[in-house]
Amino acid sequence: MKICDAIRPELVFLGLSAGNAHEAIEVMAGELAASSKLDAAMVESALIEREQLGSTSVGNGFAIPHCKLANLGEIVVALARFEAGVDFGDNANHEPVSFFFAVLSPPDQPAEHLQVLSQIARILKNADLRKELIEAADVPSITRAIESAAQQEGL
Amino acid sequence: MKVIVVGGGLVGSTLAERIASDGHDVVLVEQSRALVSELNDRFDVQVVCGNGATVPVLEEAGIATCDMLLATTDSDEVNMVVALVGSEIFRVPKVITRLRHSGHEVGFRRIVGDNAQRVAINPEHAAVEKILSLMPVPGAVDVVPFFEGQLVIAGFLVRPKSEFNGLLLSHLRLLFPGNPVLVVAMRRDGEWRVPHGEDEIRAGDLVYFAVDPVELDNVMALLGHRHGKERRVMIAGATRIGIQLAHRLEDQKVPVTLVEPGRAEAESAAAELESTTVIHGSPTDRELLGEEGADAVDGFVACTDNHEENVVACLLARKLGAAHTFALVDNPALASLIADLGIDAVISPRLLSVGVALHFARTGNVKRVAALLDDAVEAFEAVVPGTSRLVQSPLAQLGLPRGILVAAVQRGDRIIVPGGADRIQPGERVLIVTTAAMTSRIDDILER
């Protein structure tokens, strides 16, 4: 599965705000539930559970919260931008997080799940992409930027 | 320690060099004058020219005060005499001999008795064991279990299409938060290193992962390796290795097809083996391999006596679609030439016997040694004594030299990957990975 095919414009949420990591995940889960058939509480608790194993912050203001979710038909990728940044409890290593790539996967697709996570981590090495994601004014600019970064990475 | 190595071929010279680099006093005995002068040019090891199976030559090499004797010539009979002279006449404390025929091993054992300091190494057994350990992990060039199998080190060549291509090592914790998966060594452009921090995995790298076995299939999936359509193995060559391997796979109830070019050899293999299908034909005949279903096999093992032909057969099988190919190649020059051609594992019985002998040659707290590829990087599992430098402060503050990595710790019944803030406790078992240049520092770090 290619990261570009997994990103859906209706699941890109800009202009969010939250006080901490837990709250940010809750806010995003709420947005996600409103735009899909997913249950906000289930998404939230699964993401929080994964976060407790170790922070999914990858530095430079980005995090890749992810989890496996029963009854999911396919991998869901949602993007969320917190304009003022969120303290991720990982400040010893990383700065506050302002951009989420959230990945929710069916439990029976472990390889595809890891593939998508790996592809996101790889494109986020691209400083131009990071800048565009933080600064983009609208959703189409975001999806375009990701497509171009993925192409550069050979994905 | 004073060590005598008899036989200046690939095995003997490699062993002499490695043992000398561990800081021991090594004398190499070789009969061929031409080889002796070549060895003198290449190595900084004392060489005695003469027949190592004779007492005067062994005395000249200093057998009277020798702590360890290794018999590594190409002849089983010579090795047997050398080992018996060392063992029975000079009572050398440790004796290691390379014996290919299991019948010789029986005789050796009857004479020296049940003595753990008298070791016979059979390179062909070692090759069969190596192939059997690699077989369940398609794509791996090496698989070595540690901590009673709770962690394995598996080496893979990263292909351009692999999902690891371009991944930072620090991201592995993101992908595998629950179970240990880390990179302990990598080779890029011929250079080995024990990686640190923000290294990136790239296509063409040979990467050694330390992996919880439950994550092996996930790691393989990201690498783009898969199991074959059928759990079937095709073996090319009814050599002793081919036959032994077929026997062992029959025991594991794995269907085997054996392709042998010699009619007499094929007939005798068919008579000896039970469920194996024996085909008389050339292992480099593309049409034949296709007809016999090489495309669907999980493993293809080329172990004829012609090692160039083994390479060709594996490349053909690979092209047809075999999931995992193994070529028996004893020539290091040939092995390095074919490293990037897509053959998953090159098996060298000779180099394997070097690894087994080195394992035995080491003593002390190091309970297990695994020489990884090229002998350039090693992984040790060892118990850390209370006197060790390792227990004195958190890892980050120990100032360990670059090239030494404390990769994992057995803590209670769990295997953890220690971070810089972790401190090793006395009596814990650790997995340490080092570049060869740093190997001599290990005893220092463990003991003081």
Short mmCIF file of C-alpha atoms in Angstrom, two decimals, chain A residues 8 21 31 34-35 39 62 65 69 72 79-80 83 86 90 92 97 110 113 124 143 149 151:
data_model
loop_
_atom_site.label_atom_id
_atom_site.label_comp_id
_atom_site.label_asym_id
_atom_site.label_seq_id
_atom_site.Cartn_x
_atom_site.Cartn_y
_atom_site.Cartn_z
CA ARG A 8 -8.09 11.02 1.97
CA ALA A 21 -1.10 14.93 23.78
CA GLU A 31 -13.02 14.93 14.02
CA ALA A 34 -17.57 13.05 12.53
CA SER A 35 -16.13 12.43 9.03
CA ASP A 39 -16.26 5.41 16.96
CA PHE A 62 5.55 15.69 13.86
CA PRO A 65 0.09 8.10 16.42
CA LEU A 69 -8.59 -1.33 15.38
CA LEU A 72 -11.81 -1.94 10.30
CA LEU A 79 -3.91 14.13 9.18
CA ALA A 80 -4.41 16.72 11.88
CA GLU A 83 -1.70 25.34 14.92
CA VAL A 86 0.95 20.37 21.59
CA ASP A 90 8.47 13.93 25.00
CA ALA A 92 13.41 15.89 26.47
CA VAL A 97 4.05 18.44 18.08
CA PRO A 110 0.33 -6.15 10.17
CA HIS A 113 0.32 -1.30 8.76
CA LEU A 124 9.03 13.16 6.98
CA THR A 143 -1.96 16.30 -0.44
CA ALA A 149 7.69 14.05 -1.36
CA GLN A 151 7.74 10.55 -5.40
#
